Coordinates of N, CA and C in Angstrom, one line a residue:
Chain I
K741 N 98.2 138.5 84.9 CA 96.6 138.5 84.7 C 96.0 138.6 85.4
A742 N 95.3 139.4 86.0 CA 93.8 140.1 86.9 C 93.5 138.5 87.1
G743 N 93.1 138.0 88.6 CA 92.1 137.4 88.5 C 90.8 137.3 88.6
V744 N 89.9 136.6 88.9 CA 88.5 136.6 88.8 C 88.1 137.9 90.2
T745 N 87.3 138.7 90.0 CA 86.9 139.9 90.9 C 85.5 139.7 90.9
Q746 N 85.3 139.8 92.3 CA 83.6 139.6 92.8 C 83.5 141.1 93.5
T747 N 82.2 141.6 93.5 CA 82.0 142.9 94.4 C 80.6 143.0 94.4
P748 N 80.2 143.4 95.7 CA 81.1 143.4 96.9 C 81.3 142.4 97.2
R749 N 82.4 142.4 98.5 CA 82.9 141.5 99.5 C 82.2 140.9 100.5
Y750 N 81.4 142.0 100.8 CA 80.7 142.1 101.8 C 79.1 142.4 101.8
L751 N 78.2 142.0 102.3 CA 76.8 142.7 101.9 C 75.6 141.8 103.1
I752 N 75.1 143.2 103.8 CA 74.4 142.7 104.8 C 72.9 143.2 104.2
K753 N 71.9 142.3 104.6 CA 70.3 142.9 103.8 C 69.5 142.1 104.8
T754 N 68.3 142.4 104.7 CA 67.2 142.1 105.4 C 66.4 141.1 104.7
R755 N 65.6 140.3 105.4 CA 64.8 139.7 104.7 C 63.6 140.3 103.9
G756 N 63.5 139.7 102.6 CA 62.2 140.4 101.9 C 63.3 141.2 100.6
Q757 N 64.3 141.6 101.0 CA 65.1 142.5 100.2 C 65.6 141.7 98.9
Q758 N 66.2 142.6 97.8 CA 66.8 141.7 96.8 C 68.3 142.1 96.6
V759 N 68.9 141.4 96.2 CA 70.4 141.6 95.8 C 71.0 141.2 94.7
T760 N 72.0 142.1 94.0 CA 72.6 141.9 93.0 C 74.2 141.9 93.2
L761 N 74.9 140.5 93.0 CA 76.2 140.6 92.8 C 77.1 140.6 91.4
S762 N 78.1 140.9 91.4 CA 78.9 140.8 90.3 C 80.0 140.3 90.1
C763 N 80.3 139.8 89.1 CA 81.5 138.8 88.5 C 82.4 139.5 87.6
S764 N 83.6 139.7 87.5 CA 84.2 139.9 86.4 C 85.4 138.9 86.1
P765 N 85.2 138.0 85.0 CA 85.8 136.9 85.2 C 87.5 137.1 84.6
I766 N 88.3 136.4 84.3 CA 89.6 136.3 83.8 C 89.3 136.9 82.1
S767 N 90.5 137.7 82.0 CA 89.9 138.3 80.5 C 90.4 137.0 79.8
G768 N 89.4 137.0 78.7 CA 89.7 135.8 77.6 C 88.6 134.7 78.1
H769 N 88.1 134.7 79.3 CA 87.4 133.3 79.7 C 86.0 133.9 79.5
R770 N 85.4 133.0 78.7 CA 84.0 133.2 78.4 C 82.9 132.5 79.3
S771 N 83.0 131.7 80.0 CA 82.2 130.7 80.7 C 82.3 131.7 82.2
V772 N 81.2 132.0 82.7 CA 81.1 132.1 84.3 C 80.0 131.2 85.0
S773 N 80.2 130.6 86.0 CA 79.9 129.9 86.8 C 79.3 130.5 88.4
W774 N 78.2 130.0 88.9 CA 78.1 130.7 90.4 C 77.7 129.6 91.1
Y775 N 78.3 129.7 92.5 CA 77.9 128.8 93.5 C 77.6 129.4 94.8
Q776 N 77.0 128.5 95.5 CA 76.5 129.1 97.0 C 77.4 128.7 97.7
Q777 N 77.9 128.7 99.0 CA 78.7 128.0 99.9 C 78.2 127.8 101.1
T778 N 77.7 127.3 101.8 CA 77.4 126.9 103.3 C 78.0 126.0 103.9
P779 N 78.0 126.5 105.3 CA 78.3 125.2 105.9 C 77.9 124.2 106.3
G780 N 76.2 123.9 106.3 CA 75.6 122.7 106.2 C 75.4 122.0 104.9
Q781 N 75.5 122.8 103.7 CA 75.1 122.1 102.3 C 76.5 122.5 101.5
G782 N 77.5 122.7 102.0 CA 78.7 123.1 101.1 C 78.6 123.7 99.8
L783 N 79.6 123.4 98.9 CA 79.3 124.4 97.8 C 78.5 124.0 96.6
Q784 N 77.3 124.5 96.2 CA 76.2 124.2 95.4 C 76.5 124.9 94.2
F785 N 76.4 124.4 93.2 CA 76.2 124.9 91.7 C 74.7 125.4 91.5
L786 N 74.9 127.1 91.1 CA 73.8 127.7 90.6 C 73.3 127.8 89.6
F787 N 74.2 127.9 88.5 CA 74.3 128.4 87.0 C 75.5 128.7 86.3
E788 N 75.3 128.5 85.4 CA 76.6 128.7 84.1 C 76.1 129.4 83.2
Y789 N 77.1 130.6 82.8 CA 77.0 131.3 81.5 C 77.9 131.1 80.9
F790 N 77.8 131.3 79.3 CA 78.6 131.4 78.2 C 78.0 131.6 76.9
S791 N 78.6 132.8 76.9 CA 78.5 133.7 75.9 C 77.0 134.6 75.9
E792 N 76.7 134.7 77.3 CA 75.6 135.4 77.1 C 74.2 134.5 77.5
T793 N 74.4 133.6 77.6 CA 73.4 132.1 77.4 C 73.3 131.6 78.9
Q794 N 72.5 131.1 79.3 CA 72.6 130.3 80.8 C 72.7 128.7 80.0
R795 N 73.9 128.0 80.5 CA 74.1 126.7 79.9 C 73.8 125.5 80.7
N796 N 73.8 125.9 82.1 CA 73.5 124.8 82.6 C 72.8 125.6 84.2
K797 N 72.1 124.7 84.8 CA 71.4 125.4 86.0 C 71.3 124.2 86.9
G798 N 71.6 124.4 88.2 CA 71.5 123.7 89.4 C 70.2 123.8 90.1
N799 N 69.8 122.8 91.0 CA 68.6 123.3 91.7 C 68.4 124.1 92.6
F800 N 67.9 125.3 92.2 CA 67.8 126.5 93.1 C 66.6 127.2 92.5
P801 N 65.7 127.6 93.4 CA 64.2 128.3 93.5 C 64.6 129.5 92.2
G802 N 63.4 130.1 91.5 CA 63.5 130.8 90.7 C 63.8 132.5 91.6
R803 N 64.1 132.5 92.5 CA 64.6 133.7 92.9 C 65.8 134.1 92.8
F804 N 66.5 132.9 92.9 CA 68.1 132.8 92.1 C 68.0 133.1 90.5
S805 N 68.4 134.6 89.8 CA 68.8 134.5 88.6 C 70.4 135.1 88.2
G806 N 70.3 135.2 87.0 CA 71.5 135.7 86.8 C 71.6 136.0 85.1
R807 N 72.7 136.8 84.7 CA 72.8 137.2 83.3 C 74.2 137.3 82.9
Q808 N 74.7 137.3 81.7 CA 75.8 137.4 81.5 C 75.9 138.6 80.6
F809 N 77.1 139.4 80.1 CA 77.2 140.7 79.5 C 78.2 140.2 78.5
S810 N 78.1 141.2 77.2 CA 78.6 140.6 76.1 C 80.4 140.9 76.5
N811 N 80.9 141.2 77.7 CA 82.2 141.5 77.8 C 82.5 140.3 78.7
S812 N 81.5 139.4 79.2 CA 81.4 138.0 79.9 C 81.4 138.5 81.2
R813 N 81.3 139.7 81.6 CA 81.0 140.2 82.9 C 79.6 139.4 83.5
S814 N 79.3 139.0 84.5 CA 78.3 138.2 85.0 C 77.4 139.0 86.4
E815 N 76.4 139.1 86.4 CA 75.5 139.3 87.7 C 74.5 138.3 87.9
M816 N 74.6 137.8 89.5 CA 73.5 137.3 89.9 C 72.9 138.0 90.9
N817 N 71.1 137.8 90.9 CA 70.3 138.3 91.6 C 69.4 137.5 92.5
V818 N 69.4 138.2 93.7 CA 68.5 136.8 94.4 C 67.1 137.7 94.9
S819 N 66.1 137.3 94.8 CA 65.0 138.5 94.8 C 64.4 137.7 96.5
T820 N 63.9 138.7 97.0 CA 62.7 138.0 98.2 C 63.6 137.4 98.9
L821 N 64.9 137.9 99.5 CA 65.8 137.2 100.4 C 65.1 136.6 101.8
E822 N 65.8 135.4 101.9 CA 65.4 134.7 103.0 C 66.7 134.4 103.8
L823 N 66.3 134.2 105.0 CA 67.3 134.1 106.2 C 68.8 132.8 105.8
G824 N 68.1 131.7 105.3 CA 68.9 130.7 104.5 C 69.5 131.1 103.6
D825 N 69.4 132.6 102.7 CA 70.1 132.8 101.6 C 71.8 133.3 102.3
S826 N 71.9 133.3 103.7 CA 73.1 133.7 103.8 C 74.1 132.8 103.5
A827 N 75.4 133.1 103.0 CA 75.9 132.3 102.3 C 77.4 133.2 101.8
L828 N 78.2 132.3 101.4 CA 79.1 132.6 100.5 C 78.9 132.6 99.0
Y829 N 78.7 133.7 98.1 CA 78.6 133.2 97.1 C 79.9 133.5 95.9
L830 N 80.1 132.3 95.7 CA 81.3 132.5 94.5 C 81.0 132.3 93.1
C831 N 81.9 133.0 92.2 CA 82.1 133.0 91.2 C 83.7 132.2 90.5
A832 N 82.9 131.7 89.3 CA 84.3 131.0 88.6 C 84.5 131.1 87.0
S833 N 85.6 131.4 86.6 CA 85.5 131.8 85.1 C 86.4 130.5 84.8
S834 N 85.9 130.5 83.4 CA 86.8 129.3 82.7 C 86.8 129.7 81.0
L835 N 88.0 129.0 80.4 CA 88.2 129.6 79.0 C 86.5 129.3 78.1
E836 N 86.1 127.9 78.2 CA 85.4 127.7 77.4 C 84.2 127.3 78.2
D837 N 83.4 126.2 77.1 CA 81.8 125.5 78.4 C 82.8 124.8 79.2
R838 N 82.0 124.6 80.5 CA 82.6 124.0 81.7 C 82.6 122.6 81.5
T839 N 83.7 122.4 81.3 CA 83.8 120.6 81.1 C 85.1 120.1 82.5
S840 N 85.2 118.9 82.6 CA 85.9 118.2 83.5 C 87.5 118.7 83.2
T841 N 87.8 119.1 82.0 CA 89.0 119.2 82.2 C 89.5 120.7 81.6
D842 N 88.8 121.8 82.1 CA 88.7 123.0 81.9 C 88.9 123.8 83.3
T843 N 89.7 124.1 83.4 CA 90.1 124.4 84.7 C 89.5 125.7 85.1
Q844 N 88.4 125.7 86.4 CA 87.9 126.7 86.9 C 88.7 127.7 87.6
Y845 N 88.7 128.8 87.6 CA 89.4 129.9 88.4 C 88.1 130.4 89.3
F846 N 88.1 130.6 90.6 CA 87.4 131.0 91.5 C 87.8 132.4 92.0
G847 N 86.6 133.1 92.2 CA 86.8 134.6 93.0 C 86.5 134.2 94.5
P848 N 87.3 135.2 95.0 CA 87.3 135.5 96.6 C 85.6 135.3 97.0
G849 N 84.6 135.7 96.5 CA 83.5 135.3 97.0 C 82.9 136.7 97.6
T850 N 81.3 136.7 97.5 CA 80.9 137.7 98.1 C 80.2 137.3 99.3
R851 N 80.5 137.7 100.4 CA 79.7 136.9 101.7 C 78.3 137.9 102.0
L852 N 77.2 137.1 101.7 CA 75.9 137.6 102.1 C 75.2 137.1 103.4
T853 N 75.0 138.5 104.0 CA 74.3 137.8 105.2 C 72.9 138.6 105.5
V854 N 72.0 137.8 105.4 CA 70.6 137.9 105.6 C 70.1 138.3 107.2
L855 N 69.6 139.4 107.5 CA 69.1 139.5 108.9 C 67.5 139.6 108.9
Chain K
T531 N 70.7 114.1 101.2 CA 71.6 113.2 101.1 C 73.0 113.8 100.1
Q532 N 73.9 113.9 100.7 CA 75.1 114.4 99.6 C 75.8 113.4 99.1
L533 N 75.9 113.6 97.6 CA 76.3 112.9 96.5 C 77.8 112.3 97.3
L534 N 78.6 113.3 97.4 CA 80.0 113.1 97.8 C 80.2 113.3 99.1
E535 N 80.6 112.3 99.9 CA 80.9 112.1 101.2 C 82.5 112.3 101.7
Q536 N 82.8 113.6 102.1 CA 84.3 113.6 102.7 C 84.5 113.1 104.0
S537 N 85.6 112.9 104.3 CA 85.9 112.3 105.7 C 87.4 112.6 105.8
P538 N 88.2 112.6 106.8 CA 87.2 113.0 108.0 C 86.5 114.7 107.8
Q539 N 85.8 115.1 108.7 CA 85.2 116.5 108.5 C 86.2 117.6 109.0
F540 N 86.9 117.2 110.4 CA 88.2 118.2 110.7 C 89.1 117.5 110.7
L541 N 90.2 118.0 110.6 CA 91.6 117.4 110.6 C 92.7 118.4 111.7
S542 N 93.1 118.1 112.4 CA 94.2 118.9 113.5 C 95.5 118.3 113.7
I543 N 96.6 118.3 113.2 CA 97.8 117.7 113.3 C 98.9 118.6 113.3
Q544 N 99.8 118.1 113.9 CA 101.3 119.0 114.1 C 101.9 118.9 112.6
E545 N 102.8 120.1 112.6 CA 103.7 120.0 111.1 C 104.7 118.5 111.2
G546 N 104.9 118.3 110.3 CA 105.7 116.8 109.9 C 104.8 115.6 109.8
E547 N 103.6 115.3 110.4 CA 102.7 114.5 110.2 C 102.2 113.9 108.7
N548 N 101.9 112.7 108.5 CA 101.1 112.3 107.7 C 99.8 112.7 107.4
L549 N 99.1 112.9 106.4 CA 97.4 112.5 106.8 C 96.9 111.9 105.3
T550 N 95.7 111.5 105.5 CA 95.0 111.3 104.2 C 93.6 111.6 104.5
V551 N 92.9 112.4 103.3 CA 91.5 112.5 103.4 C 91.0 111.5 102.4
Y552 N 89.6 111.5 102.5 CA 89.0 110.8 101.7 C 87.5 111.4 101.2
C553 N 87.0 110.9 99.6 CA 86.0 111.4 99.2 C 85.2 110.0 98.5
N554 N 83.8 110.0 99.2 CA 83.4 108.6 98.7 C 81.7 109.2 98.1
S555 N 81.7 108.3 97.0 CA 80.1 108.3 96.6 C 79.9 106.9 96.1
S556 N 78.5 106.8 96.1 CA 78.0 105.2 95.7 C 77.5 105.2 93.7
S557 N 78.1 106.7 93.8 CA 77.9 107.1 92.2 C 79.3 107.2 91.4
V558 N 79.2 106.9 90.1 CA 80.1 106.8 89.4 C 80.7 108.2 88.7
F559 N 81.9 108.5 88.7 CA 82.3 109.9 88.3 C 82.9 110.0 86.8
S560 N 82.9 110.5 86.0 CA 83.5 110.6 84.7 C 85.0 111.1 85.2
S561 N 85.0 112.2 86.3 CA 86.0 112.5 86.5 C 85.8 113.3 88.1
L562 N 87.1 113.7 88.6 CA 87.1 113.9 90.0 C 88.0 114.7 90.4
Q563 N 88.0 116.3 90.7 CA 88.6 117.3 91.1 C 88.9 117.5 92.5
W564 N 90.0 117.7 92.9 CA 90.5 118.3 94.6 C 90.9 119.8 94.3
Y565 N 90.1 120.5 95.2 CA 90.6 121.7 95.6 C 90.9 122.2 96.6
R566 N 91.5 123.3 97.0 CA 91.9 123.8 98.6 C 91.5 125.5 98.2
Q567 N 90.8 125.6 99.8 CA 90.0 126.6 99.9 C 90.6 127.3 101.2
E568 N 91.5 128.5 100.9 CA 91.8 129.2 102.5 C 90.9 130.1 102.8
P569 N 90.7 130.7 104.0 CA 90.1 131.6 104.3 C 90.2 132.5 103.8
G570 N 88.5 133.2 103.6 CA 88.8 134.6 102.7 C 89.0 134.4 101.2
E571 N 89.3 133.4 100.4 CA 89.5 133.0 99.2 C 88.7 131.8 98.5
G572 N 88.6 131.9 97.3 CA 87.9 130.8 96.8 C 88.7 129.7 96.6
P573 N 88.0 128.6 96.3 CA 88.7 127.5 95.8 C 89.8 127.3 94.6
V574 N 90.9 126.9 95.0 CA 92.3 126.5 93.7 C 92.2 125.1 93.7
L575 N 92.3 124.8 92.4 CA 92.1 123.2 91.7 C 93.5 123.0 91.7
L576 N 93.7 121.7 92.4 CA 94.9 121.0 92.8 C 95.0 119.8 91.7
V577 N 94.1 119.3 91.5 CA 94.5 118.1 90.5 C 92.6 117.8 90.0
T578 N 93.2 116.9 88.5 CA 91.6 116.6 88.1 C 91.9 114.8 87.9
V579 N 91.5 114.0 88.3 CA 91.7 112.8 87.9 C 90.5 112.2 87.2
V580 N 90.8 111.6 86.4 CA 90.0 110.9 85.2 C 90.1 109.4 85.1
T581 N 90.9 108.8 85.1 CA 91.1 107.4 85.0 C 91.2 106.5 86.3
G582 N 90.1 105.5 86.3 CA 90.0 104.4 87.6 C 91.3 104.0 87.8
G583 N 91.8 104.2 88.9 CA 92.8 103.4 89.5 C 94.2 104.6 89.3
E584 N 94.0 106.0 89.0 CA 94.9 106.9 88.2 C 95.6 107.2 89.5
V585 N 97.2 107.5 89.8 CA 97.5 108.2 90.9 C 98.3 109.3 90.3
K586 N 97.9 110.4 90.7 CA 98.9 111.9 90.6 C 99.4 112.4 91.9
K587 N 100.7 113.1 91.3 CA 101.4 113.5 92.6 C 101.8 114.9 92.4
L588 N 101.5 115.9 93.4 CA 101.8 117.1 93.4 C 102.7 117.4 94.5
K589 N 104.1 117.4 94.5 CA 105.0 117.7 95.9 C 104.7 116.5 96.3
R590 N 104.4 116.9 97.8 CA 104.0 116.2 98.8 C 102.5 115.8 98.9
L591 N 101.8 115.7 97.6 CA 100.3 115.6 98.1 C 100.4 114.6 96.7
T592 N 99.5 113.4 97.2 CA 99.1 112.1 96.4 C 97.7 112.3 96.4
F593 N 97.5 111.9 95.0 CA 95.9 111.8 94.6 C 95.5 110.6 94.3
Q594 N 94.7 109.6 94.4 CA 94.3 108.5 94.0 C 92.9 108.4 93.5
F595 N 92.3 107.8 92.4 CA 91.2 107.6 92.0 C 90.8 106.2 92.1
G596 N 89.6 105.8 92.7 CA 89.4 104.8 92.9 C 89.2 103.7 91.5
D597 N 89.4 102.6 91.7 CA 89.3 101.7 90.4 C 88.0 101.8 89.8
A598 N 87.1 101.6 90.7 CA 85.9 101.5 90.3 C 85.2 103.1 90.0
R599 N 85.9 104.3 90.1 CA 85.4 105.4 90.1 C 84.7 106.1 91.1
K600 N 84.4 105.5 92.0 CA 83.6 106.5 92.5 C 83.9 106.4 94.0
D601 N 85.4 106.3 94.1 CA 86.0 107.2 95.5 C 87.3 107.8 95.0
S602 N 87.7 108.6 95.9 CA 89.3 109.1 96.0 C 89.8 109.5 97.1
S603 N 91.0 109.6 97.1 CA 91.8 110.0 98.3 C 92.9 111.0 98.1
L604 N 93.1 112.0 98.9 CA 94.5 112.7 99.0 C 95.2 112.5 100.2
H605 N 96.6 112.4 99.8 CA 97.3 112.0 100.8 C 98.4 113.0 100.9
I606 N 98.5 113.5 102.1 CA 100.2 114.6 102.6 C 101.0 114.3 103.0
T607 N 102.0 114.2 102.9 CA 103.1 113.3 103.4 C 103.9 114.5 104.1
A608 N 104.3 114.7 105.6 CA 105.0 115.4 106.1 C 104.4 117.3 105.8
A609 N 103.1 117.1 106.3 CA 102.3 118.3 106.3 C 103.2 119.5 106.9
Q610 N 102.6 120.7 106.3 CA 103.7 122.0 106.4 C 102.3 122.8 106.9
P611 N 102.4 123.9 107.6 CA 101.4 125.0 108.0 C 100.9 125.4 106.9
G612 N 101.1 125.8 106.1 CA 100.9 126.1 104.7 C 99.8 125.2 103.8
D613 N 99.8 124.2 104.3 CA 99.0 123.2 103.5 C 97.0 123.2 104.4
T614 N 97.4 124.1 105.6 CA 96.1 124.4 106.4 C 95.1 124.9 105.2
G615 N 93.7 124.3 105.3 CA 92.8 125.0 104.5 C 91.5 123.7 104.6
L616 N 90.8 124.1 103.5 CA 89.3 123.2 103.3 C 89.9 122.4 102.2
Y617 N 89.8 121.4 101.9 CA 90.2 120.6 101.0 C 88.7 119.7 100.5
L618 N 88.7 120.2 99.2 CA 87.0 119.6 98.4 C 87.5 118.9 97.5
C619 N 86.6 118.0 97.1 CA 86.4 117.1 95.9 C 85.0 117.4 95.3
A620 N 85.1 117.4 94.2 CA 84.5 117.5 93.4 C 84.2 116.5 92.0
G621 N 83.0 116.1 92.0 CA 82.8 115.0 90.7 C 81.7 115.8 89.7
E622 N 82.2 115.0 88.5 CA 81.3 115.3 87.2 C 80.5 113.7 87.0
V623 N 79.3 113.7 87.2 CA 78.3 112.8 87.1 C 78.4 112.7 85.1
P624 N 78.7 111.2 84.9 CA 78.8 111.3 83.6 C 77.5 111.2 82.7
G625 N 77.3 111.6 81.6 CA 75.9 111.4 80.9 C 75.5 112.8 80.7
G626 N 75.6 113.6 81.3 CA 75.1 115.0 81.2 C 75.8 116.2 80.7
S627 N 74.9 117.4 80.7 CA 75.9 118.5 81.3 C 76.5 118.8 82.3
Y628 N 77.9 119.4 82.0 CA 78.2 119.2 83.6 C 78.2 120.0 84.4
I629 N 77.7 119.6 85.4 CA 77.3 120.1 86.7 C 77.9 119.8 87.8
P630 N 78.8 120.1 88.4 CA 79.7 119.7 89.3 C 78.9 119.6 90.7
T631 N 79.3 118.3 91.5 CA 78.9 118.1 92.8 C 80.3 118.1 93.6
F632 N 80.1 118.8 94.5 CA 81.0 118.9 95.6 C 80.6 118.4 96.7
G633 N 81.9 117.6 97.6 CA 81.3 117.6 98.7 C 81.5 118.4 99.9
R634 N 81.3 118.4 101.2 CA 81.6 119.3 102.2 C 82.8 119.7 102.4
G635 N 83.7 118.9 102.1 CA 85.2 119.5 102.4 C 85.7 119.0 103.8
T636 N 87.3 118.6 103.8 CA 87.9 118.5 105.3 C 88.7 119.6 105.6
S637 N 88.2 120.1 106.7 CA 89.0 121.2 107.0 C 90.1 120.5 107.8
L638 N 91.5 121.1 107.2 CA 92.6 120.5 108.1 C 93.3 122.0 108.6
I639 N 93.8 121.8 109.9 CA 94.7 122.5 110.7 C 96.1 122.0 110.8
V640 N 97.2 122.8 110.3 CA 98.5 122.0 110.6 C 99.2 123.0 111.7
H641 N 99.7 122.7 112.7 CA 100.3 123.5 113.8 C 101.7 123.3 113.6
P642 N 102.4 124.6 113.8 CA 103.9 124.5 113.8 C 104.5 123.9 115.0

C-alpha cells in the first residue's frame, strides 16, 4: 500500500506570492491533517479535513487555508507569503476522525523556502 | 510558551549506551504519543500511552506515562545508529476536539 505522498517536495517562493501544496493520503484514509514544522516552534497543527469538511483548526492566520476533495486528496494554500512561513509542511492521513487512538501516517513533507 | 517541554534538546552518544528523554507539561493529557522522525521524512508513530503509570515496551525502547498524565519518558537501551533521529512527543488535551500538541523534540545521534 502506497504511503502518504506530498508534492512538490521542495519549493522556493518570494514574499507576497502564494503557494499551493498537495497531499494524497493512503488509500482508504478519509482524514487529512496539515502541520507546519520549524526549528523554533516545532510541529504545529494547521487544520484537519474529513469528508471534504474542515473539522479542526489550529491557531494560524487566515492566509493559511485548505480543502479536501471527494477522493480525500487535500491541498493547502498560503497567500501573501512571509519570510516566517519558511518551514516543512507535513500532511498526515488516518482512517477516521482524528482521535488519539487513530494512527496518523505522515508524508515526507514539502520544504517551503520564502525569500 | 510550549505546552510540552522536551529534554534534552540534543543528545549525542556512542553505540551501546543507554539514554532517557523526557516530555513534561503542566497540563493533563488524555493520551500521549511518541514519534521518531528521520531526516527528509515525516514522523512515524512509535507508541500511544493512555493510562497514568502505563509502561509500554517496543524492543529496546521503554515508554512510561506519568501517574498524573502530565509527563512521559522514553528510555532506549543499548542505543544503535539506527536509533538516530528526532524524537517527538505529542499530547491530546482532554475535553475538546483532538488538536494535537507537539513538543519541539529531542535530536538524538548515535555514533557507531
